């Protein structure tokens, strides 16, 4: 049996234990509020600092992750490689995409690519001229195909469309082409004043369609010696950029009433003389120059005459000019390549 003093001592110890627990609980509660408050304040501070950083830098977005940073770096590297490739492509275009002629095992030039593509520029109402050319040197049907396969010489008549699309003029050319299959029909109006543009479009289209060594422009009143042409062009295959023809430099006429009036006469100086260029009856350019025309067709300047226009396209290029008397079609001589008829 416990005494009264022992009971009082036990009660006092229990009381003090409860007070201690209460104080510890209150301290823990206050500590939790304090820590939570600091964490909340820190979070608000971080949000505030990020917004201020975005505002100052103008990014408008929060910091990116490490993975995103690596992706950006990889994109920049790819962009550098792309820029380098674009520079290489530009350099290749300036070189004219030149290619060396391929040789057979016996050393002869391979006919896997045409030697020359000849564009005979013709007009409406000139069927008699075209028929005469087919009989004289161009051939038709199997003969035309044999010339392509055996000698690598591709010949086509070049003509535009009538101003009234689909009229009798267009239909007559379409009917003739269905019989002969020897036309290049351009998507432009056939008109005397459009001859420079017509020559430009022929070279561009022919370069896109045939990968030939050379490309020739011929009028539809010119006879061509195919064998002499082939032999002459073969001798110039070592030149990557060559311009062959009967070179001349004629007078620039400023009178509008003159037959050969040049609207841009003032560009040629006080002496009014054209720069050196090949006569328009017939001239030849290498494949590299034809590809140059194809690539830059939208930038090339045309003058009143197609031969002057062609000469102007090559003035600023590293081109070998060949003044070949055999291309002077106004007079026929032994070994001549062309002759006016």
mmCIF file with all atom_site columns, N, CA and C in Angstrom, residues 205-229:
data_model
loop_
_atom_site.group_PDB
_atom_site.id
_atom_site.type_symbol
_atom_site.label_atom_id
_atom_site.label_alt_id
_atom_site.label_comp_id
_atom_site.label_asym_id
_atom_site.label_entity_id
_atom_site.label_seq_id
_atom_site.pdbx_PDB_ins_code
_atom_site.Cartn_x
_atom_site.Cartn_y
_atom_site.Cartn_z
_atom_site.occupancy
_atom_site.B_iso_or_equiv
_atom_site.pdbx_formal_charge
_atom_site.auth_seq_id
_atom_site.auth_comp_id
_atom_site.auth_asym_id
_atom_site.auth_atom_id
_atom_site.pdbx_PDB_model_num
ATOM 1  N N  . UNK A 1 205 ? 16.995 24.150 -122.554 1.00 0.00 ? 205 UNK A N  1
ATOM 2  C CA . UNK A 1 205 ? 16.194 22.912 -122.616 1.00 0.00 ? 205 UNK A CA 1
ATOM 3  C C  . UNK A 1 205 ? 17.034 21.738 -123.102 1.00 0.00 ? 205 UNK A C  1
ATOM 4  N N  . UNK A 1 206 ? 17.869 21.988 -124.117 1.00 0.00 ? 206 UNK A N  1
ATOM 5  C CA . UNK A 1 206 ? 18.705 20.914 -124.651 1.00 0.00 ? 206 UNK A CA 1
ATOM 6  C C  . UNK A 1 206 ? 19.700 20.418 -123.606 1.00 0.00 ? 206 UNK A C  1
ATOM 7  N N  . UNK A 1 207 ? 20.274 21.347 -122.827 1.00 0.00 ? 207 UNK A N  1
ATOM 8  C CA . UNK A 1 207 ? 21.220 20.953 -121.769 1.00 0.00 ? 207 UNK A CA 1
ATOM 9  C C  . UNK A 1 207 ? 20.531 20.133 -120.695 1.00 0.00 ? 207 UNK A C  1
ATOM 10 N N  . UNK A 1 208 ? 19.256 20.424 -120.435 1.00 0.00 ? 208 UNK A N  1
ATOM 11 C CA . UNK A 1 208 ? 18.505 19.652 -119.450 1.00 0.00 ? 208 UNK A CA 1
ATOM 12 C C  . UNK A 1 208 ? 18.117 18.267 -119.978 1.00 0.00 ? 208 UNK A C  1
ATOM 13 N N  . UNK A 1 209 ? 17.902 18.175 -121.285 1.00 0.00 ? 209 UNK A N  1
ATOM 14 C CA . UNK A 1 209 ? 17.406 16.924 -121.861 1.00 0.00 ? 209 UNK A CA 1
ATOM 15 C C  . UNK A 1 209 ? 18.528 15.986 -122.302 1.00 0.00 ? 209 UNK A C  1
ATOM 16 N N  . UNK A 1 210 ? 19.625 16.544 -122.841 1.00 0.00 ? 210 UNK A N  1
ATOM 17 C CA . UNK A 1 210 ? 20.737 15.730 -123.330 1.00 0.00 ? 210 UNK A CA 1
ATOM 18 C C  . UNK A 1 210 ? 22.030 16.166 -122.639 1.00 0.00 ? 210 UNK A C  1
ATOM 19 N N  . UNK A 1 211 ? 22.803 15.204 -122.220 1.00 0.00 ? 211 UNK A N  1
ATOM 20 C CA . UNK A 1 211 ? 24.119 15.482 -121.640 1.00 0.00 ? 211 UNK A CA 1
ATOM 21 C C  . UNK A 1 211 ? 25.161 15.353 -122.743 1.00 0.00 ? 211 UNK A C  1
ATOM 22 N N  . UNK A 1 212 ? 25.249 16.376 -123.588 1.00 0.00 ? 212 UNK A N  1
ATOM 23 C CA . UNK A 1 212 ? 26.110 16.330 -124.763 1.00 0.00 ? 212 UNK A CA 1
ATOM 24 C C  . UNK A 1 212 ? 27.425 17.062 -124.523 1.00 0.00 ? 212 UNK A C  1
ATOM 25 N N  . UNK A 1 213 ? 28.400 16.788 -125.400 1.00 0.00 ? 213 UNK A N  1
ATOM 26 C CA . UNK A 1 213 ? 29.676 17.503 -125.339 1.00 0.00 ? 213 UNK A CA 1
ATOM 27 C C  . UNK A 1 213 ? 29.517 18.937 -125.825 1.00 0.00 ? 213 UNK A C  1
ATOM 28 N N  . UNK A 1 214 ? 28.702 19.119 -126.890 1.00 0.00 ? 214 UNK A N  1
ATOM 29 C CA . UNK A 1 214 ? 28.515 20.436 -127.494 1.00 0.00 ? 214 UNK A CA 1
ATOM 30 C C  . UNK A 1 214 ? 27.044 20.649 -127.845 1.00 0.00 ? 214 UNK A C  1
ATOM 31 N N  . UNK A 1 215 ? 26.708 21.931 -128.049 1.00 0.00 ? 215 UNK A N  1
ATOM 32 C CA . UNK A 1 215 ? 25.361 22.321 -128.474 1.00 0.00 ? 215 UNK A CA 1
ATOM 33 C C  . UNK A 1 215 ? 25.516 23.383 -129.567 1.00 0.00 ? 215 UNK A C  1
ATOM 34 N N  . UNK A 1 216 ? 24.774 23.209 -130.670 1.00 0.00 ? 216 UNK A N  1
ATOM 35 C CA . UNK A 1 216 ? 24.922 24.099 -131.821 1.00 0.00 ? 216 UNK A CA 1
ATOM 36 C C  . UNK A 1 216 ? 23.596 24.755 -132.171 1.00 0.00 ? 216 UNK A C  1
ATOM 37 N N  . UNK A 1 217 ? 23.683 26.026 -132.537 1.00 0.00 ? 217 UNK A N  1
ATOM 38 C CA . UNK A 1 217 ? 22.511 26.747 -133.043 1.00 0.00 ? 217 UNK A CA 1
ATOM 39 C C  . UNK A 1 217 ? 22.704 26.977 -134.538 1.00 0.00 ? 217 UNK A C  1
ATOM 40 N N  . UNK A 1 218 ? 21.669 26.637 -135.339 1.00 0.00 ? 218 UNK A N  1
ATOM 41 C CA . UNK A 1 218 ? 21.744 26.756 -136.792 1.00 0.00 ? 218 UNK A CA 1
ATOM 42 C C  . UNK A 1 218 ? 20.434 27.378 -137.291 1.00 0.00 ? 218 UNK A C  1
ATOM 43 N N  . UNK A 1 219 ? 20.542 28.213 -138.303 1.00 0.00 ? 219 UNK A N  1
ATOM 44 C CA . UNK A 1 219 ? 19.344 28.750 -138.949 1.00 0.00 ? 219 UNK A CA 1
ATOM 45 C C  . UNK A 1 219 ? 18.780 27.718 -139.934 1.00 0.00 ? 219 UNK A C  1
ATOM 46 N N  . UNK A 1 220 ? 17.507 27.876 -140.299 1.00 0.00 ? 220 UNK A N  1
ATOM 47 C CA . UNK A 1 220 ? 16.870 26.874 -141.162 1.00 0.00 ? 220 UNK A CA 1
ATOM 48 C C  . UNK A 1 220 ? 17.104 27.137 -142.650 1.00 0.00 ? 220 UNK A C  1
ATOM 49 N N  . UNK A 1 221 ? 18.063 28.000 -142.972 1.00 0.00 ? 221 UNK A N  1
ATOM 50 C CA . UNK A 1 221 ? 18.458 28.193 -144.366 1.00 0.00 ? 221 UNK A CA 1
ATOM 51 C C  . UNK A 1 221 ? 19.954 27.894 -144.545 1.00 0.00 ? 221 UNK A C  1
ATOM 52 N N  . UNK A 1 222 ? 20.479 27.015 -143.684 1.00 0.00 ? 222 UNK A N  1
ATOM 53 C CA . UNK A 1 222 ? 21.905 26.689 -143.682 1.00 0.00 ? 222 UNK A CA 1
ATOM 54 C C  . UNK A 1 222 ? 22.086 25.190 -143.918 1.00 0.00 ? 222 UNK A C  1
ATOM 55 N N  . UNK A 1 223 ? 23.028 24.878 -144.816 1.00 0.00 ? 223 UNK A N  1
ATOM 56 C CA . UNK A 1 223 ? 23.413 23.479 -145.053 1.00 0.00 ? 223 UNK A CA 1
ATOM 57 C C  . UNK A 1 223 ? 24.599 23.159 -144.153 1.00 0.00 ? 223 UNK A C  1
ATOM 58 N N  . UNK A 1 224 ? 24.564 22.019 -143.487 1.00 0.00 ? 224 UNK A N  1
ATOM 59 C CA . UNK A 1 224 ? 25.621 21.624 -142.554 1.00 0.00 ? 224 UNK A CA 1
ATOM 60 C C  . UNK A 1 224 ? 26.318 20.367 -143.066 1.00 0.00 ? 224 UNK A C  1
ATOM 61 N N  . UNK A 1 225 ? 27.637 20.415 -143.112 1.00 0.00 ? 225 UNK A N  1
ATOM 62 C CA . UNK A 1 225 ? 28.455 19.255 -143.442 1.00 0.00 ? 225 UNK A CA 1
ATOM 63 C C  . UNK A 1 225 ? 28.686 18.480 -142.150 1.00 0.00 ? 225 UNK A C  1
ATOM 64 N N  . UNK A 1 226 ? 27.926 17.432 -141.955 1.00 0.00 ? 226 UNK A N  1
ATOM 65 C CA . UNK A 1 226 ? 27.930 16.695 -140.694 1.00 0.00 ? 226 UNK A CA 1
ATOM 66 C C  . UNK A 1 226 ? 29.299 16.094 -140.393 1.00 0.00 ? 226 UNK A C  1
ATOM 67 N N  . UNK A 1 227 ? 29.933 15.516 -141.381 1.00 0.00 ? 227 UNK A N  1
ATOM 68 C CA . UNK A 1 227 ? 31.236 14.883 -141.158 1.00 0.00 ? 227 UNK A CA 1
ATOM 69 C C  . UNK A 1 227 ? 32.285 15.916 -140.753 1.00 0.00 ? 227 UNK A C  1
ATOM 70 N N  . UNK A 1 228 ? 32.307 17.049 -141.447 1.00 0.00 ? 228 UNK A N  1
ATOM 71 C CA . UNK A 1 228 ? 33.271 18.096 -141.105 1.00 0.00 ? 228 UNK A CA 1
ATOM 72 C C  . UNK A 1 228 ? 32.989 18.660 -139.722 1.00 0.00 ? 228 UNK A C  1
ATOM 73 N N  . UNK A 1 229 ? 31.696 18.796 -139.380 1.00 0.00 ? 229 UNK A N  1
ATOM 74 C CA . UNK A 1 229 ? 31.329 19.294 -138.061 1.00 0.00 ? 229 UNK A CA 1
ATOM 75 C C  . UNK A 1 229 ? 31.824 18.344 -136.972 1.00 0.00 ? 229 UNK A C  1
#
